[in-house]
PDB file of C-alpha atoms in Angstrom:
ATOM      1  CA  MET A 386      13.458 -17.594 -10.832  1.00  0.00           C
ATOM      2  CA  PRO A 387      13.051 -18.451  -7.184  1.00  0.00           C
ATOM      3  CA  GLY A 388       9.917 -17.203  -5.535  1.00  0.00           C
ATOM      4  CA  LEU A 389       7.176 -17.794  -3.039  1.00  0.00           C
ATOM      5  CA  ILE A 390       3.418 -17.851  -2.853  1.00  0.00           C
ATOM      6  CA  GLY A 391       1.815 -15.364  -0.488  1.00  0.00           C
ATOM      7  CA  LYS A 392      -1.221 -13.439   0.558  1.00  0.00           C
ATOM      8  CA  LYS A 393      -1.731  -9.698   0.242  1.00  0.00           C
ATOM      9  CA  ILE A 394      -2.487  -8.216   3.636  1.00  0.00           C
ATOM     10  CA  GLY A 395      -2.858  -4.561   2.741  1.00  0.00           C
ATOM     11  CA  MET A 396      -1.196  -1.236   2.242  1.00  0.00           C
ATOM     12  CA  THR A 397       0.261   1.348   4.575  1.00  0.00           C
ATOM     13  CA  SER A 398       3.167   3.747   4.488  1.00  0.00           C
ATOM     14  CA  ILE A 399       6.479   3.693   6.293  1.00  0.00           C
ATOM     15  CA  PHE A 400       9.409   6.050   6.654  1.00  0.00           C
ATOM     16  CA  ASN A 401      12.578   4.855   4.979  1.00  0.00           C
ATOM     17  CA  ALA A 402      16.159   5.437   6.096  1.00  0.00           C
ATOM     18  CA  SER A 403      16.301   8.929   4.621  1.00  0.00           C
ATOM     19  CA  GLY A 404      13.044   9.837   6.338  1.00  0.00           C
ATOM     20  CA  LYS A 405      10.879   9.735   3.251  1.00  0.00           C
ATOM     21  CA  ASN A 406       7.330   8.490   3.588  1.00  0.00           C
ATOM     22  CA  VAL A 407       6.963   5.605   1.156  1.00  0.00           C
ATOM     23  CA  PRO A 408       3.750   3.765   0.293  1.00  0.00           C
ATOM     24  CA  CYS A 409       4.135   0.032   0.716  1.00  0.00           C
ATOM     25  CA  THR A 410       2.259  -3.243   0.593  1.00  0.00           C
ATOM     26  CA  ILE A 411       2.483  -5.877   3.284  1.00  0.00           C
ATOM     27  CA  ILE A 412       2.484  -9.432   1.960  1.00  0.00           C
ATOM     28  CA  GLU A 413       2.443 -12.624   3.974  1.00  0.00           C
ATOM     29  CA  ALA A 414       4.938 -14.718   2.022  1.00  0.00           C
ATOM     30  CA  GLY A 415       4.905 -18.377   2.772  1.00  0.00           C
ATOM     31  CA  PRO A 416       5.830 -20.510   4.555  1.00  0.00           C
ATOM     32  CA  CYS A 417       5.607 -22.655   1.452  1.00  0.00           C
ATOM     33  CA  VAL A 418       6.063 -26.410   1.342  1.00  0.00           C
ATOM     34  CA  VAL A 419       7.916 -28.215  -1.432  1.00  0.00           C
ATOM     35  CA  THR A 420       5.342 -30.549  -2.961  1.00  0.00           C
ATOM     36  CA  GLN A 421       7.373 -31.886  -5.853  1.00  0.00           C
ATOM     37  CA  VAL A 422      10.883 -31.683  -7.221  1.00  0.00           C
ATOM     38  CA  LYS A 423      11.002 -31.870 -11.005  1.00  0.00           C
ATOM     39  CA  THR A 424      14.217 -33.177 -12.491  1.00  0.00           C
ATOM     40  CA  LEU A 425      15.790 -33.146 -15.904  1.00  0.00           C
ATOM     41  CA  GLU A 426      15.837 -36.942 -16.128  1.00  0.00           C
ATOM     42  CA  LYS A 427      12.241 -37.493 -15.133  1.00  0.00           C
ATOM     43  CA  ASP A 428      10.365 -34.423 -16.279  1.00  0.00           C
ATOM     44  CA  GLY A 429      12.633 -32.922 -18.917  1.00  0.00           C
ATOM     45  CA  TYR A 430      13.219 -29.731 -16.943  1.00  0.00           C
ATOM     46  CA  GLU A 431      14.187 -28.678 -13.460  1.00  0.00           C
ATOM     47  CA  ALA A 432      11.758 -26.959 -11.127  1.00  0.00           C
ATOM     48  CA  ILE A 433      10.493 -26.882  -7.599  1.00  0.00           C
ATOM     49  CA  GLN A 434       6.769 -27.068  -6.992  1.00  0.00           C
ATOM     50  CA  LEU A 435       5.678 -25.102  -3.945  1.00  0.00           C
ATOM     51  CA  GLY A 436       2.368 -25.237  -2.126  1.00  0.00           C
ATOM     52  CA  TYR A 437       0.713 -22.634   0.058  1.00  0.00           C
ATOM     53  CA  GLY A 438      -2.391 -22.299   2.200  1.00  0.00           C
ATOM     54  CA  ALA A 439      -4.328 -24.990   4.032  1.00  0.00           C
ATOM     55  CA  LYS A 440      -7.292 -26.569   2.291  1.00  0.00           C
ATOM     56  CA  SER A 441      -9.839 -29.038   3.577  1.00  0.00           C
ATOM     57  CA  GLU A 442      -9.667 -32.609   2.295  1.00  0.00           C
ATOM     58  CA  ARG A 443     -13.332 -32.451   1.322  1.00  0.00           C
ATOM     59  CA  ARG A 444     -12.611 -29.608  -1.084  1.00  0.00           C
ATOM     60  CA  THR A 445      -9.708 -31.392  -2.747  1.00  0.00           C
ATOM     61  CA  SER A 446     -10.219 -33.518  -5.836  1.00  0.00           C
ATOM     62  CA  LYS A 447      -9.109 -37.150  -5.730  1.00  0.00           C
ATOM     63  CA  PRO A 448      -6.294 -36.763  -8.262  1.00  0.00           C
ATOM     64  CA  MET A 449      -4.915 -33.807  -6.297  1.00  0.00           C
ATOM     65  CA  MET A 450      -5.307 -35.681  -3.023  1.00  0.00           C
ATOM     66  CA  GLY A 451      -3.233 -38.491  -4.499  1.00  0.00           C
ATOM     67  CA  HIS A 452      -0.510 -35.991  -5.397  1.00  0.00           C
ATOM     68  CA  PHE A 453      -0.391 -34.709  -1.825  1.00  0.00           C
ATOM     69  CA  LYS A 454      -0.691 -38.149  -0.205  1.00  0.00           C
ATOM     70  CA  LYS A 455       2.227 -39.482  -2.215  1.00  0.00           C
ATOM     71  CA  ASN A 456       4.528 -37.262  -0.171  1.00  0.00           C
ATOM     72  CA  GLY A 457       2.488 -37.410   3.017  1.00  0.00           C
ATOM     73  CA  LEU A 458       1.454 -33.750   2.807  1.00  0.00           C
ATOM     74  CA  ALA A 459      -1.740 -31.960   3.760  1.00  0.00           C
ATOM     75  CA  PRO A 460      -3.771 -30.569   0.847  1.00  0.00           C
ATOM     76  CA  MET A 461      -2.901 -27.033  -0.177  1.00  0.00           C
ATOM     77  CA  LYS A 462      -4.756 -24.229  -1.928  1.00  0.00           C
ATOM     78  CA  LYS A 463      -2.217 -23.135  -4.440  1.00  0.00           C
ATOM     79  CA  LEU A 464       0.612 -24.967  -6.205  1.00  0.00           C
ATOM     80  CA  VAL A 465       3.162 -23.114  -8.301  1.00  0.00           C
ATOM     81  CA  GLU A 466       6.431 -24.116  -9.917  1.00  0.00           C
ATOM     82  CA  PHE A 467       9.557 -22.033  -9.460  1.00  0.00           C
ATOM     83  CA  LYS A 468      13.095 -22.417 -10.713  1.00  0.00           C
ATOM     84  CA  GLY A 469      16.557 -21.566  -9.606  1.00  0.00           C
ATOM     85  CA  PHE A 470      16.563 -21.866  -5.817  1.00  0.00           C
ATOM     86  CA  ASP A 471      19.987 -21.524  -4.237  1.00  0.00           C
ATOM     87  CA  GLN A 472      19.439 -24.205  -1.630  1.00  0.00           C
ATOM     88  CA  GLU A 473      18.948 -27.921  -2.173  1.00  0.00           C
ATOM     89  CA  LEU A 474      15.294 -28.748  -1.649  1.00  0.00           C
ATOM     90  CA  SER A 475      13.428 -32.008  -1.348  1.00  0.00           C
ATOM     91  CA  THR A 476       9.719 -32.687  -0.973  1.00  0.00           C
ATOM     92  CA  GLY A 477       8.294 -31.759   2.406  1.00  0.00           C
ATOM     93  CA  ASP A 478      10.814 -28.971   3.027  1.00  0.00           C
ATOM     94  CA  GLU A 479       9.497 -25.647   4.194  1.00  0.00           C
ATOM     95  CA  VAL A 480      10.678 -22.511   2.419  1.00  0.00           C
ATOM     96  CA  LYS A 481      10.583 -19.272   4.414  1.00  0.00           C
ATOM     97  CA  VAL A 482      10.744 -15.640   3.325  1.00  0.00           C
ATOM     98  CA  ASP A 483      14.250 -14.845   4.513  1.00  0.00           C
ATOM     99  CA  GLU A 484      15.656 -17.845   2.653  1.00  0.00           C
ATOM    100  CA  VAL A 485      14.561 -16.388  -0.668  1.00  0.00           C
ATOM    101  CA  PHE A 486      14.356 -12.608  -0.358  1.00  0.00           C
ATOM    102  CA  ASN A 487      16.574  -9.939   1.131  1.00  0.00           C
ATOM    103  CA  GLU A 488      16.079  -6.281   1.788  1.00  0.00           C
ATOM    104  CA  GLY A 489      16.874  -4.221  -1.282  1.00  0.00           C
ATOM    105  CA  ASP A 490      15.976  -6.952  -3.774  1.00  0.00           C
ATOM    106  CA  TYR A 491      13.724  -6.170  -6.683  1.00  0.00           C
ATOM    107  CA  VAL A 492      10.824  -8.556  -7.104  1.00  0.00           C
ATOM    108  CA  PHE A 493       8.067  -9.290  -9.588  1.00  0.00           C
ATOM    109  CA  ILE A 494       4.613  -9.741  -8.169  1.00  0.00           C
ATOM    110  CA  VAL A 495       1.881 -11.634  -9.939  1.00  0.00           C
ATOM    111  CA  GLY A 496      -1.726 -11.411  -8.858  1.00  0.00           C
ATOM    112  CA  ARG A 497      -5.280 -11.243 -10.074  1.00  0.00           C
ATOM    113  CA  SER A 498      -6.458  -7.661 -10.349  1.00  0.00           C
ATOM    114  CA  LYS A 499      -9.698  -6.469  -8.773  1.00  0.00           C
ATOM    115  CA  GLY A 500     -12.644  -7.148 -11.045  1.00  0.00           C
ATOM    116  CA  LYS A 501     -14.422  -4.043 -12.272  1.00  0.00           C
ATOM    117  CA  GLY A 502     -17.043  -5.671 -14.484  1.00  0.00           C
ATOM    118  CA  PHE A 503     -18.011  -4.539 -17.973  1.00  0.00           C
ATOM    119  CA  GLN A 504     -16.632  -1.033 -18.337  1.00  0.00           C
ATOM    120  CA  GLY A 505     -16.693   1.590 -21.061  1.00  0.00           C
ATOM    121  CA  VAL A 506     -13.668   2.937 -22.890  1.00  0.00           C
ATOM    122  CA  VAL A 507     -13.194   5.924 -20.573  1.00  0.00           C
ATOM    123  CA  LYS A 508     -12.474   3.723 -17.574  1.00  0.00           C
ATOM    124  CA  ARG A 509     -11.026   0.775 -19.466  1.00  0.00           C
ATOM    125  CA  HIS A 510      -8.593   2.531 -21.801  1.00  0.00           C
ATOM    126  CA  GLY A 511      -8.443   6.069 -20.509  1.00  0.00           C
ATOM    127  CA  PHE A 512     -10.276   7.602 -23.476  1.00  0.00           C
ATOM    128  CA  ALA A 513     -11.336  11.194 -22.987  1.00  0.00           C
ATOM    129  CA  GLY A 514     -14.905  10.822 -24.292  1.00  0.00           C
ATOM    130  CA  VAL A 515     -16.319  12.740 -27.193  1.00  0.00           C
ATOM    131  CA  GLY A 516     -16.671  16.479 -27.473  1.00  0.00           C
ATOM    132  CA  GLN A 517     -18.533  18.901 -25.346  1.00  0.00           C
ATOM    133  CA  ALA A 518     -21.358  18.554 -22.915  1.00  0.00           C
ATOM    134  CA  THR A 519     -23.143  21.639 -24.261  1.00  0.00           C
ATOM    135  CA  HIS A 520     -23.853  23.092 -27.757  1.00  0.00           C
ATOM    136  CA  GLY A 521     -26.574  20.595 -28.476  1.00  0.00           C
ATOM    137  CA  GLN A 522     -24.423  17.545 -27.689  1.00  0.00           C
ATOM    138  CA  HIS A 523     -26.072  14.777 -25.797  1.00  0.00           C
ATOM    139  CA  ASN A 524     -25.352  11.167 -24.818  1.00  0.00           C
ATOM    140  CA  ARG A 525     -21.793  11.358 -26.263  1.00  0.00           C
ATOM    141  CA  LEU A 526     -19.884  12.279 -23.159  1.00  0.00           C
ATOM    142  CA  ARG A 527     -18.253   8.883 -22.557  1.00  0.00           C
ATOM    143  CA  ALA A 528     -18.563   7.481 -26.073  1.00  0.00           C
ATOM    144  CA  PRO A 529     -15.517   5.992 -27.889  1.00  0.00           C
ATOM    145  CA  GLY A 530     -15.908   8.142 -31.043  1.00  0.00           C
ATOM    146  CA  SER A 531     -14.946   6.817 -34.453  1.00  0.00           C
ATOM    147  CA  ILE A 532     -13.760   3.205 -34.604  1.00  0.00           C
ATOM    148  CA  GLY A 533     -12.560   3.263 -38.187  1.00  0.00           C
ATOM    149  CA  ALA A 534     -12.678   4.793 -41.662  1.00  0.00           C
ATOM    150  CA  ALA A 535     -15.337   4.408 -44.415  1.00  0.00           C
ATOM    151  CA  SER A 536     -15.834   2.095 -47.410  1.00  0.00           C
ATOM    152  CA  TYR A 537     -12.137   1.399 -47.335  1.00  0.00           C
ATOM    153  CA  PRO A 538     -11.174  -0.652 -45.281  1.00  0.00           C
ATOM    154  CA  ALA A 539     -14.886  -1.282 -44.673  1.00  0.00           C
ATOM    155  CA  ARG A 540     -14.146  -3.147 -41.480  1.00  0.00           C
ATOM    156  CA  VAL A 541     -12.979  -2.525 -37.942  1.00  0.00           C
ATOM    157  CA  PHE A 542      -9.390  -3.496 -37.349  1.00  0.00           C
ATOM    158  CA  LYS A 543      -8.613  -6.264 -34.899  1.00  0.00           C
ATOM    159  CA  GLY A 544      -7.483  -5.101 -31.487  1.00  0.00           C
ATOM    160  CA  MET A 545      -9.538  -1.891 -31.610  1.00  0.00           C
ATOM    161  CA  ARG A 546      -9.892  -0.750 -28.030  1.00  0.00           C
ATOM    162  CA  MET A 547     -13.504  -0.996 -26.983  1.00  0.00           C
ATOM    163  CA  ALA A 548     -15.664  -1.516 -23.909  1.00  0.00           C
ATOM    164  CA  GLY A 549     -15.489  -4.846 -22.098  1.00  0.00           C
ATOM    165  CA  GLN A 550     -14.561  -6.780 -18.985  1.00  0.00           C
ATOM    166  CA  THR A 551     -12.108  -4.773 -16.919  1.00  0.00           C
ATOM    167  CA  GLY A 552      -9.898  -6.161 -14.217  1.00  0.00           C
ATOM    168  CA  ASN A 553     -10.038  -9.699 -12.792  1.00  0.00           C
ATOM    169  CA  LYS A 554      -7.125 -10.811 -14.912  1.00  0.00           C
ATOM    170  CA  ARG A 555      -3.593 -11.886 -14.204  1.00  0.00           C
ATOM    171  CA  VAL A 556      -1.316  -8.888 -13.756  1.00  0.00           C
ATOM    172  CA  THR A 557       2.442  -8.811 -13.189  1.00  0.00           C
ATOM    173  CA  ILE A 558       4.034  -5.817 -11.518  1.00  0.00           C
ATOM    174  CA  GLU A 559       7.735  -5.671 -12.227  1.00  0.00           C
ATOM    175  CA  ASN A 560      10.660  -4.484 -10.152  1.00  0.00           C
ATOM    176  CA  LEU A 561       9.132  -3.624  -6.812  1.00  0.00           C
ATOM    177  CA  GLU A 562      11.744  -2.885  -4.191  1.00  0.00           C
ATOM    178  CA  VAL A 563      11.755  -5.037  -1.078  1.00  0.00           C
ATOM    179  CA  LEU A 564      11.744  -2.566   1.794  1.00  0.00           C
ATOM    180  CA  LYS A 565      11.758  -5.068   4.608  1.00  0.00           C
ATOM    181  CA  VAL A 566      11.698  -8.773   5.348  1.00  0.00           C
ATOM    182  CA  MET A 567      10.269  -9.878   8.661  1.00  0.00           C
ATOM    183  CA  PRO A 568      11.212 -13.543   9.109  1.00  0.00           C
ATOM    184  CA  GLU A 569       9.455 -14.136  12.463  1.00  0.00           C
ATOM    185  CA  GLU A 570       6.094 -13.057  11.096  1.00  0.00           C
ATOM    186  CA  GLY A 571       6.820 -14.406   7.624  1.00  0.00           C
ATOM    187  CA  LEU A 572       6.172 -11.020   6.059  1.00  0.00           C
ATOM    188  CA  ILE A 573       7.668  -9.128   3.172  1.00  0.00           C
ATOM    189  CA  ILE A 574       7.113  -5.433   2.612  1.00  0.00           C
ATOM    190  CA  VAL A 575       7.404  -4.077  -0.904  1.00  0.00           C
ATOM    191  CA  LYS A 576       7.312  -0.546  -2.198  1.00  0.00           C
ATOM    192  CA  GLY A 577       4.170   0.423  -4.063  1.00  0.00           C
ATOM    193  CA  ALA A 578       0.943  -1.325  -4.905  1.00  0.00           C
ATOM    194  CA  VAL A 579       0.258  -4.941  -5.743  1.00  0.00           C
ATOM    195  CA  PRO A 580      -2.634  -6.327  -7.829  1.00  0.00           C
ATOM    196  CA  GLY A 581      -5.688  -7.780  -6.124  1.00  0.00           C
ATOM    197  CA  HIS A 582      -7.788  -7.255  -3.063  1.00  0.00           C
ATOM    198  CA  LYS A 583      -6.761  -7.819   0.537  1.00  0.00           C
ATOM    199  CA  GLY A 584      -6.326 -11.519   1.193  1.00  0.00           C
ATOM    200  CA  ALA A 585      -5.661 -12.264  -2.475  1.00  0.00           C
ATOM    201  CA  THR A 586      -3.084 -14.874  -3.375  1.00  0.00           C
ATOM    202  CA  VAL A 587       0.010 -13.409  -4.999  1.00  0.00           C
ATOM    203  CA  LEU A 588       3.222 -14.844  -6.391  1.00  0.00           C
ATOM    204  CA  ILE A 589       6.451 -13.136  -5.442  1.00  0.00           C
ATOM    205  CA  ARG A 590       9.271 -13.817  -7.853  1.00  0.00           C
ATOM    206  CA  LYS A 591      12.811 -12.552  -7.998  1.00  0.00           C
TER     207      LYS A 591
ATOM    208  CA  MET B 624      -7.467  -3.953   8.678  1.00  0.00           C
ATOM    209  CA  ASP B 625      -6.350  -4.522  12.247  1.00  0.00           C
ATOM    210  CA  LYS B 626      -3.663  -6.849  11.026  1.00  0.00           C
ATOM    211  CA  ILE B 627      -2.166  -4.097   8.877  1.00  0.00           C
ATOM    212  CA  LYS B 628      -2.171  -1.735  11.842  1.00  0.00           C
ATOM    213  CA  ASP B 629      -0.513  -4.296  14.107  1.00  0.00           C
ATOM    214  CA  ILE B 630       2.253  -4.866  11.599  1.00  0.00           C
ATOM    215  CA  ALA B 631       2.600  -1.182  10.775  1.00  0.00           C
ATOM    216  CA  ASN B 632       3.004  -0.332  14.444  1.00  0.00           C
ATOM    217  CA  LYS B 633       5.943  -2.703  14.569  1.00  0.00           C
ATOM    218  CA  LEU B 634       7.532  -1.045  11.551  1.00  0.00           C
ATOM    219  CA  VAL B 635       7.392   2.567  12.604  1.00  0.00           C
ATOM    220  CA  GLU B 636       7.948   3.927  16.027  1.00  0.00           C
ATOM    221  CA  ILE B 637       5.866   6.881  17.086  1.00  0.00           C
ATOM    222  CA  GLN B 638       7.546   9.030  19.686  1.00  0.00           C
ATOM    223  CA  ASP B 639       5.672  10.023  22.800  1.00  0.00           C
ATOM    224  CA  TRP B 640       4.191  13.397  22.056  1.00  0.00           C
ATOM    225  CA  PRO B 641       2.050  15.396  24.471  1.00  0.00           C
ATOM    226  CA  GLU B 642      -1.680  15.144  23.977  1.00  0.00           C
ATOM    227  CA  PHE B 643      -3.062  17.812  21.701  1.00  0.00           C
ATOM    228  CA  GLY B 644      -6.013  18.321  19.438  1.00  0.00           C
ATOM    229  CA  ALA B 645      -7.901  20.841  17.348  1.00  0.00           C
ATOM    230  CA  GLY B 646      -7.825  24.354  18.805  1.00  0.00           C
ATOM    231  CA  ASP B 647      -4.529  23.928  20.614  1.00  0.00           C
ATOM    232  CA  THR B 648      -1.626  26.217  19.831  1.00  0.00           C
ATOM    233  CA  VAL B 649       1.527  24.187  19.314  1.00  0.00           C
ATOM    234  CA  THR B 650       5.153  24.726  18.369  1.00  0.00           C
ATOM    235  CA  ILE B 651       6.631  22.068  16.138  1.00  0.00           C
ATOM    236  CA  SER B 652      10.406  21.795  15.941  1.00  0.00           C
ATOM    237  CA  TYR B 653      11.110  20.315  12.560  1.00  0.00           C
ATOM    238  CA  LYS B 654      14.463  19.032  11.370  1.00  0.00           C
ATOM    239  CA  ILE B 655      15.461  20.278   7.954  1.00  0.00           C
ATOM    240  CA  LYS B 656      18.293  18.759   5.969  1.00  0.00           C
ATOM    241  CA  GLU B 657      20.321  21.067   3.782  1.00  0.00           C
ATOM    242  CA  GLY B 658      23.025  19.094   2.079  1.00  0.00           C
ATOM    243  CA  ASN B 659      24.896  17.530   4.964  1.00  0.00           C
ATOM    244  CA  LYS B 660      23.802  20.025   7.554  1.00  0.00           C
ATOM    245  CA  GLU B 661      20.745  19.612   9.674  1.00  0.00           C
ATOM    246  CA  ARG B 662      18.973  22.492  11.330  1.00  0.00           C
ATOM    247  CA  ILE B 663      15.776  22.888  13.263  1.00  0.00           C
ATOM    248  CA  GLN B 664      12.947  25.080  12.153  1.00  0.00           C
ATOM    249  CA  GLN B 665      10.029  25.988  14.324  1.00  0.00           C
ATOM    250  CA  PHE B 666       6.466  26.255  13.197  1.00  0.00           C
ATOM    251  CA  GLN B 667       3.954  27.707  15.621  1.00  0.00           C
ATOM    252  CA  GLY B 668       0.256  27.770  14.980  1.00  0.00           C
ATOM    253  CA  VAL B 669      -3.170  26.399  15.747  1.00  0.00           C
ATOM    254  CA  VAL B 670      -3.941  22.730  15.175  1.00  0.00           C
ATOM    255  CA  ILE B 671      -6.988  22.660  12.946  1.00  0.00           C
ATOM    256  CA  GLN B 672      -7.360  18.929  12.536  1.00  0.00           C
ATOM    257  CA  ARG B 673      -6.001  15.520  13.320  1.00  0.00           C
ATOM    258  CA  ARG B 674      -6.831  12.803  10.864  1.00  0.00           C
ATOM    259  CA  GLY B 675      -6.107   9.119  10.331  1.00  0.00           C
ATOM    260  CA  SER B 676      -4.922   6.669  12.923  1.00  0.00           C
ATOM    261  CA  GLY B 677      -1.825   4.695  13.785  1.00  0.00           C
ATOM    262  CA  ILE B 678       1.321   5.454  11.852  1.00  0.00           C
ATOM    263  CA  THR B 679      -0.485   7.216   9.027  1.00  0.00           C
ATOM    264  CA  GLU B 680      -2.027   9.818  11.322  1.00  0.00           C
ATOM    265  CA  THR B 681      -1.371  13.431  10.405  1.00  0.00           C
ATOM    266  CA  PHE B 682      -2.195  16.802  11.890  1.00  0.00           C
ATOM    267  CA  THR B 683      -2.561  20.213  10.284  1.00  0.00           C
ATOM    268  CA  VAL B 684      -1.168  23.376  11.840  1.00  0.00           C
ATOM    269  CA  ARG B 685      -2.318  26.798  10.640  1.00  0.00           C
ATOM    270  CA  LYS B 686      -0.620  30.092  11.270  1.00  0.00           C
ATOM    271  CA  MET B 687      -0.807  33.608   9.897  1.00  0.00           C
ATOM    272  CA  SER B 688       2.462  34.637   8.343  1.00  0.00           C
ATOM    273  CA  SER B 689       2.604  38.338   7.439  1.00  0.00           C
ATOM    274  CA  GLY B 690      -1.104  38.431   6.689  1.00  0.00           C
ATOM    275  CA  VAL B 691      -1.156  35.195   4.713  1.00  0.00           C
ATOM    276  CA  GLY B 692      -2.542  31.994   6.139  1.00  0.00           C
ATOM    277  CA  VAL B 693      -0.025  29.122   6.040  1.00  0.00           C
ATOM    278  CA  GLU B 694      -0.953  25.528   6.743  1.00  0.00           C
ATOM    279  CA  ARG B 695       1.402  22.646   7.199  1.00  0.00           C
ATOM    280  CA  ILE B 696       0.536  18.994   7.464  1.00  0.00           C
ATOM    281  CA  PHE B 697       2.792  16.850   9.628  1.00  0.00           C
ATOM    282  CA  PRO B 698       2.713  13.040   9.782  1.00  0.00           C
ATOM    283  CA  ILE B 699       2.710  12.177  13.464  1.00  0.00           C
ATOM    284  CA  ALA B 700       5.243   9.384  12.933  1.00  0.00           C
ATOM    285  CA  SER B 701       7.608  11.589  10.940  1.00  0.00           C
ATOM    286  CA  PRO B 702      11.222  11.101  12.013  1.00  0.00           C
ATOM    287  CA  PHE B 703      11.881  14.770  11.246  1.00  0.00           C
ATOM    288  CA  ILE B 704       9.749  16.056  14.099  1.00  0.00           C
ATOM    289  CA  ASP B 705      12.137  16.984  16.876  1.00  0.00           C
ATOM    290  CA  ALA B 706       9.671  18.250  19.456  1.00  0.00           C
ATOM    291  CA  ILE B 707       6.064  19.203  19.879  1.00  0.00           C
ATOM    292  CA  VAL B 708       5.295  21.773  22.551  1.00  0.00           C
ATOM    293  CA  VAL B 709       1.733  22.653  23.460  1.00  0.00           C
ATOM    294  CA  ASN B 710       1.629  26.390  24.168  1.00  0.00           C
ATOM    295  CA  LYS B 711      -2.074  26.861  24.758  1.00  0.00           C
ATOM    296  CA  ARG B 712      -5.123  24.681  25.053  1.00  0.00           C
ATOM    297  CA  GLY B 713      -8.030  26.075  23.090  1.00  0.00           C
ATOM    298  CA  ARG B 714     -11.709  25.553  23.763  1.00  0.00           C
ATOM    299  CA  VAL B 715     -13.406  24.511  20.527  1.00  0.00           C
ATOM    300  CA  ARG B 716     -16.606  22.614  19.945  1.00  0.00           C
ATOM    301  CA  ARG B 717     -15.632  20.537  16.956  1.00  0.00           C
ATOM    302  CA  SER B 718     -12.710  18.296  16.070  1.00  0.00           C
ATOM    303  CA  ARG B 719     -11.945  19.973  12.748  1.00  0.00           C
ATOM    304  CA  ILE B 720     -11.987  23.740  12.919  1.00  0.00           C
ATOM    305  CA  PHE B 721     -11.847  24.641   9.250  1.00  0.00           C
ATOM    306  CA  TYR B 722     -14.061  27.679   9.894  1.00  0.00           C
ATOM    307  CA  LEU B 723     -10.857  29.322  11.111  1.00  0.00           C
ATOM    308  CA  ARG B 724      -9.736  29.661   7.491  1.00  0.00           C
ATOM    309  CA  GLY B 725     -12.457  32.204   6.833  1.00  0.00           C
ATOM    310  CA  LEU B 726     -11.637  34.307   9.859  1.00  0.00           C
ATOM    311  CA  THR B 727      -8.865  36.824  10.390  1.00  0.00           C
ATOM    312  CA  GLY B 728      -7.682  39.128  13.129  1.00  0.00           C
ATOM    313  CA  LYS B 729      -9.702  39.316  16.297  1.00  0.00           C
ATOM    314  CA  ALA B 730     -12.372  36.936  15.029  1.00  0.00           C
ATOM    315  CA  ALA B 731      -9.807  34.180  14.568  1.00  0.00           C
ATOM    316  CA  ARG B 732      -9.027  34.035  18.265  1.00  0.00           C
ATOM    317  CA  ILE B 733      -9.741  30.852  20.165  1.00  0.00           C
ATOM    318  CA  LYS B 734     -10.792  30.929  23.794  1.00  0.00           C
ATOM    319  CA  GLU B 735      -8.375  29.233  26.154  1.00  0.00           C
ATOM    320  CA  LYS B 736      -9.555  26.100  27.836  1.00  0.00           C
ATOM    321  CA  LYS B 737      -9.630  26.492  31.573  1.00  0.00           C
ATOM    322  CA  THR B 738      -8.623  23.521  33.621  1.00  0.00           C
ATOM    323  CA  PHE B 739      -9.437  23.373  37.312  1.00  0.00           C
ATOM    324  CA  LYS B 740      -7.521  21.157  39.562  1.00  0.00           C
TER     325      LYS B 740
END
């Protein structure tokens, strides 16, 4: 699927054509540079590798620097492979928002969700907690409750939902409507929320 | 934050409304769509707050309708607002006059702001 790498700028709300106030996220999409073209003959599959975001040479490892230097490109923060672009692309080409997305498209957005640390089951899985706060109950308010049966099966089943690290993982949001594409500013506006904090790198995929 | 506001301002156009704030009595002409027809409804009352900034700014208008207090929140950038007319400027000492909700009748009056030229 063709796509671009971008940066989440933030959320606001706009009025659509029918006058409805819709929440939306503004994303700076691209411009991305083609860093490598993978071909069936050479790599066994076809793909376009795109790069986004300037990075200092000092912060780039030597093997990566070699990859960039081979095509005479400046080092970039993020490299991602995409498939199925309509246009013919070769290394060094710049891909802009309006070449990939149109208003009314539905896109998938991949990002890293905001980290929330080690959280209990109430926040992490939406458990309701145990019982009452009164009638002699104490310290059970946000507890998970029973995690299994007794001497049979005599173990806790795998995948039991428990407390743990919440957030800070890769999340894909599917089918967000593209409300607007602003080619001069390189922006794309999608309906609804997108994972990650402001300034986070996101992938926008058709 | 500022970047969002800059972009948002480009996306939505806010019409030029007269200046008004908490304590002012205003009449809002609001377009209402019924099927294919569009008509204009008026809502007159006292502005009790303005909140937010830029295109997400809203204001709340309160009026007494047959003894019952009615409040409506309007987004300032709403395309359905046809006109805003300021009927009276009120003299109030705070920007959010929620104390008005607890008052009725004569006590709920707001003194008019006098302007000298």
